[in-house]
PDB file of C-alpha atoms in Angstrom:
ATOM      1  CA  UNK A 214     -75.321 -35.762 -81.149  1.00  0.00           C
ATOM      2  CA  UNK A 215     -76.862 -35.816 -77.677  1.00  0.00           C
ATOM      3  CA  UNK A 216     -74.901 -36.361 -74.477  1.00  0.00           C
ATOM      4  CA  UNK A 217     -76.267 -39.900 -74.382  1.00  0.00           C
ATOM      5  CA  UNK A 218     -74.833 -40.609 -77.845  1.00  0.00           C
ATOM      6  CA  UNK A 219     -71.440 -39.233 -76.915  1.00  0.00           C
ATOM      7  CA  UNK A 220     -69.635 -42.348 -75.641  1.00  0.00           C
ATOM      8  CA  UNK A 221     -65.917 -43.200 -75.897  1.00  0.00           C
ATOM      9  CA  UNK A 222     -66.848 -45.427 -78.893  1.00  0.00           C
ATOM     10  CA  UNK A 223     -68.467 -42.529 -80.649  1.00  0.00           C
ATOM     11  CA  UNK A 224     -65.358 -40.376 -79.972  1.00  0.00           C
ATOM     12  CA  UNK A 225     -63.208 -43.175 -81.418  1.00  0.00           C
ATOM     13  CA  UNK A 226     -65.331 -43.266 -84.584  1.00  0.00           C
ATOM     14  CA  UNK A 227     -65.005 -39.527 -84.937  1.00  0.00           C
ATOM     15  CA  UNK A 228     -61.179 -40.006 -84.616  1.00  0.00           C
ATOM     16  CA  UNK A 229     -61.213 -42.653 -87.326  1.00  0.00           C
ATOM     17  CA  UNK A 230     -63.121 -40.308 -89.686  1.00  0.00           C
ATOM     18  CA  UNK A 231     -60.640 -37.503 -88.797  1.00  0.00           C
ATOM     19  CA  UNK A 232     -57.896 -39.933 -89.929  1.00  0.00           C
ATOM     20  CA  UNK A 233     -59.435 -40.012 -93.386  1.00  0.00           C
ATOM     21  CA  UNK A 234     -59.590 -36.198 -93.513  1.00  0.00           C
ATOM     22  CA  UNK A 235     -56.007 -35.632 -92.450  1.00  0.00           C
ATOM     23  CA  UNK A 236     -54.229 -38.503 -94.300  1.00  0.00           C
ATOM     24  CA  UNK A 237     -53.261 -40.321 -91.166  1.00  0.00           C
ATOM     25  CA  UNK A 238     -53.559 -44.086 -91.463  1.00  0.00           C
ATOM     26  CA  UNK A 239     -56.864 -45.402 -90.179  1.00  0.00           C
ATOM     27  CA  UNK A 240     -56.474 -47.260 -86.876  1.00  0.00           C
ATOM     28  CA  UNK A 241     -57.081 -50.946 -87.185  1.00  0.00           C
ATOM     29  CA  UNK A 242     -60.116 -52.450 -85.443  1.00  0.00           C
ATOM     30  CA  UNK A 243     -58.899 -55.988 -85.949  1.00  0.00           C
ATOM     31  CA  UNK A 244     -55.565 -57.669 -86.392  1.00  0.00           C
ATOM     32  CA  UNK A 245     -52.470 -58.819 -84.498  1.00  0.00           C
ATOM     33  CA  UNK A 246     -50.847 -57.107 -81.549  1.00  0.00           C
ATOM     34  CA  UNK A 247     -47.730 -55.929 -83.468  1.00  0.00           C
ATOM     35  CA  UNK A 248     -49.863 -54.404 -86.272  1.00  0.00           C
ATOM     36  CA  UNK A 249     -52.117 -52.725 -83.794  1.00  0.00           C
ATOM     37  CA  UNK A 250     -49.315 -51.302 -81.565  1.00  0.00           C
ATOM     38  CA  UNK A 251     -47.297 -50.089 -84.610  1.00  0.00           C
ATOM     39  CA  UNK A 252     -50.415 -48.551 -86.254  1.00  0.00           C
ATOM     40  CA  UNK A 253     -51.241 -46.652 -83.051  1.00  0.00           C
ATOM     41  CA  UNK A 254     -47.671 -45.396 -82.709  1.00  0.00           C
ATOM     42  CA  UNK A 255     -47.564 -44.218 -86.331  1.00  0.00           C
ATOM     43  CA  UNK A 256     -50.920 -42.553 -85.861  1.00  0.00           C
ATOM     44  CA  UNK A 257     -49.522 -40.559 -82.985  1.00  0.00           C
ATOM     45  CA  UNK A 258     -46.363 -39.795 -84.917  1.00  0.00           C
ATOM     46  CA  UNK A 259     -48.460 -38.442 -87.733  1.00  0.00           C
ATOM     47  CA  UNK A 260     -50.728 -36.558 -85.296  1.00  0.00           C
ATOM     48  CA  UNK A 261     -47.661 -34.805 -83.977  1.00  0.00           C
ATOM     49  CA  UNK A 262     -46.464 -33.975 -87.543  1.00  0.00           C
ATOM     50  CA  UNK A 263     -49.794 -32.407 -88.250  1.00  0.00           C
ATOM     51  CA  UNK A 264     -49.600 -30.264 -85.163  1.00  0.00           C
ATOM     52  CA  UNK A 265     -46.325 -28.900 -86.468  1.00  0.00           C
ATOM     53  CA  UNK A 266     -47.402 -28.547 -90.131  1.00  0.00           C
ATOM     54  CA  UNK A 267     -47.845 -25.021 -91.386  1.00  0.00           C
ATOM     55  CA  UNK A 268     -46.260 -23.279 -88.483  1.00  0.00           C
ATOM     56  CA  UNK A 269     -43.620 -20.721 -89.611  1.00  0.00           C
ATOM     57  CA  UNK A 270     -40.095 -21.823 -88.565  1.00  0.00           C
ATOM     58  CA  UNK A 271     -39.601 -18.762 -86.363  1.00  0.00           C
ATOM     59  CA  UNK A 272     -42.755 -19.569 -84.482  1.00  0.00           C
ATOM     60  CA  UNK A 273     -41.875 -23.291 -83.855  1.00  0.00           C
ATOM     61  CA  UNK A 274     -39.429 -22.208 -81.077  1.00  0.00           C
ATOM     62  CA  UNK A 275     -41.969 -20.050 -79.273  1.00  0.00           C
ATOM     63  CA  UNK A 276     -42.475 -20.993 -75.646  1.00  0.00           C
ATOM     64  CA  UNK A 277     -46.061 -20.164 -75.957  1.00  0.00           C
ATOM     65  CA  UNK A 278     -47.538 -21.428 -72.660  1.00  0.00           C
ATOM     66  CA  UNK A 279     -45.636 -19.538 -69.752  1.00  0.00           C
ATOM     67  CA  UNK A 280     -44.081 -20.519 -67.467  1.00  0.00           C
ATOM     68  CA  UNK A 281     -43.444 -23.750 -69.399  1.00  0.00           C
ATOM     69  CA  UNK A 282     -40.301 -24.084 -71.418  1.00  0.00           C
ATOM     70  CA  UNK A 283     -42.088 -26.241 -74.034  1.00  0.00           C
ATOM     71  CA  UNK A 284     -42.080 -25.397 -77.705  1.00  0.00           C
ATOM     72  CA  UNK A 285     -42.956 -27.299 -80.824  1.00  0.00           C
ATOM     73  CA  UNK A 286     -39.303 -27.127 -81.897  1.00  0.00           C
ATOM     74  CA  UNK A 287     -38.269 -28.459 -78.479  1.00  0.00           C
ATOM     75  CA  UNK A 288     -40.844 -31.304 -78.771  1.00  0.00           C
ATOM     76  CA  UNK A 289     -39.484 -32.233 -82.205  1.00  0.00           C
ATOM     77  CA  UNK A 290     -35.996 -32.376 -80.730  1.00  0.00           C
ATOM     78  CA  UNK A 291     -37.146 -34.326 -77.709  1.00  0.00           C
ATOM     79  CA  UNK A 292     -39.068 -36.882 -79.675  1.00  0.00           C
ATOM     80  CA  UNK A 293     -36.164 -37.455 -82.064  1.00  0.00           C
ATOM     81  CA  UNK A 294     -34.094 -38.220 -79.005  1.00  0.00           C
ATOM     82  CA  UNK A 295     -36.748 -40.519 -77.510  1.00  0.00           C
ATOM     83  CA  UNK A 296     -37.040 -42.494 -80.754  1.00  0.00           C
ATOM     84  CA  UNK A 297     -33.242 -42.953 -80.924  1.00  0.00           C
ATOM     85  CA  UNK A 298     -32.924 -43.759 -77.151  1.00  0.00           C
ATOM     86  CA  UNK A 299     -35.507 -46.486 -76.999  1.00  0.00           C
ATOM     87  CA  UNK A 300     -35.289 -48.150 -80.389  1.00  0.00           C
ATOM     88  CA  UNK A 301     -31.742 -47.714 -81.575  1.00  0.00           C
ATOM     89  CA  UNK A 302     -29.718 -47.336 -78.352  1.00  0.00           C
ATOM     90  CA  UNK A 303     -31.776 -49.641 -76.084  1.00  0.00           C
ATOM     91  CA  UNK A 304     -33.451 -52.245 -78.248  1.00  0.00           C
ATOM     92  CA  UNK A 305     -30.997 -52.508 -81.152  1.00  0.00           C
ATOM     93  CA  UNK A 306     -27.982 -51.814 -78.981  1.00  0.00           C
ATOM     94  CA  UNK A 307     -26.474 -49.271 -81.369  1.00  0.00           C
ATOM     95  CA  UNK A 308     -23.522 -47.398 -80.006  1.00  0.00           C
ATOM     96  CA  UNK A 309     -24.759 -43.874 -80.847  1.00  0.00           C
ATOM     97  CA  UNK A 310     -24.545 -40.509 -79.069  1.00  0.00           C
ATOM     98  CA  UNK A 311     -27.833 -39.361 -77.417  1.00  0.00           C
ATOM     99  CA  UNK A 312     -29.563 -36.568 -79.156  1.00  0.00           C
ATOM    100  CA  UNK A 313     -30.076 -33.212 -77.404  1.00  0.00           C
ATOM    101  CA  UNK A 314     -29.013 -34.567 -74.035  1.00  0.00           C
ATOM    102  CA  UNK A 315     -25.986 -34.723 -71.814  1.00  0.00           C
ATOM    103  CA  UNK A 316     -25.501 -35.166 -68.059  1.00  0.00           C
ATOM    104  CA  UNK A 317     -24.505 -31.449 -67.720  1.00  0.00           C
ATOM    105  CA  UNK A 318     -27.396 -30.239 -69.838  1.00  0.00           C
ATOM    106  CA  UNK A 319     -30.241 -32.762 -69.599  1.00  0.00           C
ATOM    107  CA  UNK A 320     -32.887 -30.330 -70.941  1.00  0.00           C
ATOM    108  CA  UNK A 321     -31.055 -29.083 -73.971  1.00  0.00           C
ATOM    109  CA  UNK A 322     -33.748 -30.622 -76.285  1.00  0.00           C
ATOM    110  CA  UNK A 323     -36.128 -27.919 -74.971  1.00  0.00           C
ATOM    111  CA  UNK A 324     -33.626 -25.186 -74.034  1.00  0.00           C
ATOM    112  CA  UNK A 325     -31.162 -25.018 -76.910  1.00  0.00           C
ATOM    113  CA  UNK A 326     -33.316 -24.129 -79.920  1.00  0.00           C
ATOM    114  CA  UNK A 327     -30.593 -22.545 -82.074  1.00  0.00           C
ATOM    115  CA  UNK A 328     -30.719 -25.248 -84.718  1.00  0.00           C
ATOM    116  CA  UNK A 329     -32.712 -25.308 -87.959  1.00  0.00           C
ATOM    117  CA  UNK A 330     -36.332 -26.406 -87.520  1.00  0.00           C
ATOM    118  CA  UNK A 331     -36.427 -28.152 -90.864  1.00  0.00           C
ATOM    119  CA  UNK A 332     -33.298 -30.120 -89.967  1.00  0.00           C
ATOM    120  CA  UNK A 333     -34.806 -30.998 -86.614  1.00  0.00           C
ATOM    121  CA  UNK A 334     -37.995 -32.292 -88.317  1.00  0.00           C
ATOM    122  CA  UNK A 335     -35.896 -34.329 -90.826  1.00  0.00           C
ATOM    123  CA  UNK A 336     -33.857 -35.848 -87.991  1.00  0.00           C
ATOM    124  CA  UNK A 337     -37.076 -36.735 -86.161  1.00  0.00           C
ATOM    125  CA  UNK A 338     -38.520 -38.363 -89.199  1.00  0.00           C
ATOM    126  CA  UNK A 339     -35.322 -40.222 -89.842  1.00  0.00           C
ATOM    127  CA  UNK A 340     -35.258 -41.587 -86.319  1.00  0.00           C
ATOM    128  CA  UNK A 341     -38.913 -42.731 -86.750  1.00  0.00           C
ATOM    129  CA  UNK A 342     -37.860 -44.576 -89.937  1.00  0.00           C
ATOM    130  CA  UNK A 343     -34.990 -46.362 -88.148  1.00  0.00           C
ATOM    131  CA  UNK A 344     -37.457 -47.312 -85.436  1.00  0.00           C
ATOM    132  CA  UNK A 345     -39.889 -48.794 -87.894  1.00  0.00           C
ATOM    133  CA  UNK A 346     -37.138 -50.914 -89.467  1.00  0.00           C
ATOM    134  CA  UNK A 347     -35.952 -52.128 -86.077  1.00  0.00           C
ATOM    135  CA  UNK A 348     -39.516 -53.111 -85.033  1.00  0.00           C
ATOM    136  CA  UNK A 349     -40.192 -54.849 -88.340  1.00  0.00           C
ATOM    137  CA  UNK A 350     -36.973 -56.839 -88.020  1.00  0.00           C
ATOM    138  CA  UNK A 351     -37.634 -57.947 -84.464  1.00  0.00           C
ATOM    139  CA  UNK A 352     -38.615 -61.662 -84.223  1.00  0.00           C
ATOM    140  CA  UNK A 353     -41.451 -60.861 -81.892  1.00  0.00           C
ATOM    141  CA  UNK A 354     -42.843 -58.379 -79.377  1.00  0.00           C
ATOM    142  CA  UNK A 355     -41.371 -60.618 -76.724  1.00  0.00           C
ATOM    143  CA  UNK A 356     -37.815 -59.773 -77.839  1.00  0.00           C
ATOM    144  CA  UNK A 357     -36.016 -58.105 -75.022  1.00  0.00           C
ATOM    145  CA  UNK A 358     -33.211 -55.713 -74.270  1.00  0.00           C
ATOM    146  CA  UNK A 359     -31.732 -54.332 -70.996  1.00  0.00           C
ATOM    147  CA  UNK A 360     -32.356 -50.812 -69.857  1.00  0.00           C
ATOM    148  CA  UNK A 361     -29.240 -48.664 -70.173  1.00  0.00           C
ATOM    149  CA  UNK A 362     -30.173 -46.977 -66.933  1.00  0.00           C
ATOM    150  CA  UNK A 363     -31.518 -49.628 -64.639  1.00  0.00           C
ATOM    151  CA  UNK A 364     -30.258 -52.832 -66.316  1.00  0.00           C
ATOM    152  CA  UNK A 365     -33.792 -54.340 -66.042  1.00  0.00           C
ATOM    153  CA  UNK A 366     -35.026 -56.399 -68.916  1.00  0.00           C
ATOM    154  CA  UNK A 367     -37.761 -55.030 -71.137  1.00  0.00           C
ATOM    155  CA  UNK A 368     -39.627 -56.286 -74.169  1.00  0.00           C
ATOM    156  CA  UNK A 369     -40.283 -54.597 -77.433  1.00  0.00           C
ATOM    157  CA  UNK A 370     -43.971 -54.659 -76.448  1.00  0.00           C
ATOM    158  CA  UNK A 371     -43.073 -52.550 -73.347  1.00  0.00           C
ATOM    159  CA  UNK A 372     -41.161 -50.016 -75.541  1.00  0.00           C
ATOM    160  CA  UNK A 373     -44.019 -49.650 -78.099  1.00  0.00           C
ATOM    161  CA  UNK A 374     -46.555 -49.069 -75.360  1.00  0.00           C
ATOM    162  CA  UNK A 375     -44.246 -46.520 -73.623  1.00  0.00           C
ATOM    163  CA  UNK A 376     -43.779 -44.710 -76.886  1.00  0.00           C
ATOM    164  CA  UNK A 377     -47.485 -44.540 -77.576  1.00  0.00           C
ATOM    165  CA  UNK A 378     -47.947 -42.972 -74.090  1.00  0.00           C
ATOM    166  CA  UNK A 379     -45.032 -40.580 -74.729  1.00  0.00           C
ATOM    167  CA  UNK A 380     -46.540 -39.345 -78.013  1.00  0.00           C
ATOM    168  CA  UNK A 381     -50.069 -39.104 -76.520  1.00  0.00           C
ATOM    169  CA  UNK A 382     -48.734 -36.882 -73.730  1.00  0.00           C
ATOM    170  CA  UNK A 383     -46.688 -34.708 -75.994  1.00  0.00           C
ATOM    171  CA  UNK A 384     -49.509 -34.480 -78.581  1.00  0.00           C
ATOM    172  CA  UNK A 385     -51.548 -32.847 -75.858  1.00  0.00           C
ATOM    173  CA  UNK A 386     -48.721 -30.331 -75.189  1.00  0.00           C
ATOM    174  CA  UNK A 387     -48.395 -29.698 -78.939  1.00  0.00           C
ATOM    175  CA  UNK A 388     -52.191 -29.098 -79.121  1.00  0.00           C
ATOM    176  CA  UNK A 389     -51.952 -26.334 -76.531  1.00  0.00           C
ATOM    177  CA  UNK A 390     -48.840 -24.850 -78.120  1.00  0.00           C
ATOM    178  CA  UNK A 391     -50.372 -24.847 -81.614  1.00  0.00           C
ATOM    179  CA  UNK A 392     -53.668 -23.323 -80.376  1.00  0.00           C
ATOM    180  CA  UNK A 393     -51.656 -20.515 -78.685  1.00  0.00           C
ATOM    181  CA  UNK A 394     -49.508 -19.893 -81.821  1.00  0.00           C
ATOM    182  CA  UNK A 395     -52.303 -19.626 -84.417  1.00  0.00           C
ATOM    183  CA  UNK A 396     -55.550 -20.873 -82.968  1.00  0.00           C
ATOM    184  CA  UNK A 397     -55.401 -24.234 -84.864  1.00  0.00           C
ATOM    185  CA  UNK A 398     -56.933 -27.161 -82.965  1.00  0.00           C
ATOM    186  CA  UNK A 399     -58.382 -30.577 -83.635  1.00  0.00           C
ATOM    187  CA  UNK A 400     -55.863 -32.566 -85.583  1.00  0.00           C
TER     188      UNK A 400
END
């Protein structure tokens, strides 16, 4: 492929074929907004799972890019909390405790890595499943909730786009962490 052939579209086509190789769902090229947004979010969730796959439990907690406090284990805990916060606590209004967060220790998702990695992954996957059910049950992407922090109204559409951005950002972090741990890249 020449530099002329390397366009954003060509990169997207490469990502689609990578989806086939990794078992991630193929991203839709047509379809409705809900199907497109949920497919992109699930693609990013699965990308994150692939970045964690095959890493020994004792290496998941390595803070491999000094001076950063990020680790794959911390990202798993953080993303479980993010899923719960946005979909269950905000959008569905469930009265649940936050995960891996308190006012006196706001960074415990990244700092308190004494828990079992397999349990953290199971919790994250469980929160993703709850989120999928909530999104599927919503009457439309225009359904709203109020921010628990600001009180401002927000739509399910806003939450889905925000979560896609959250995962994209953290998948970049996970990419660097995984490369540092064992050299694996390109999921």
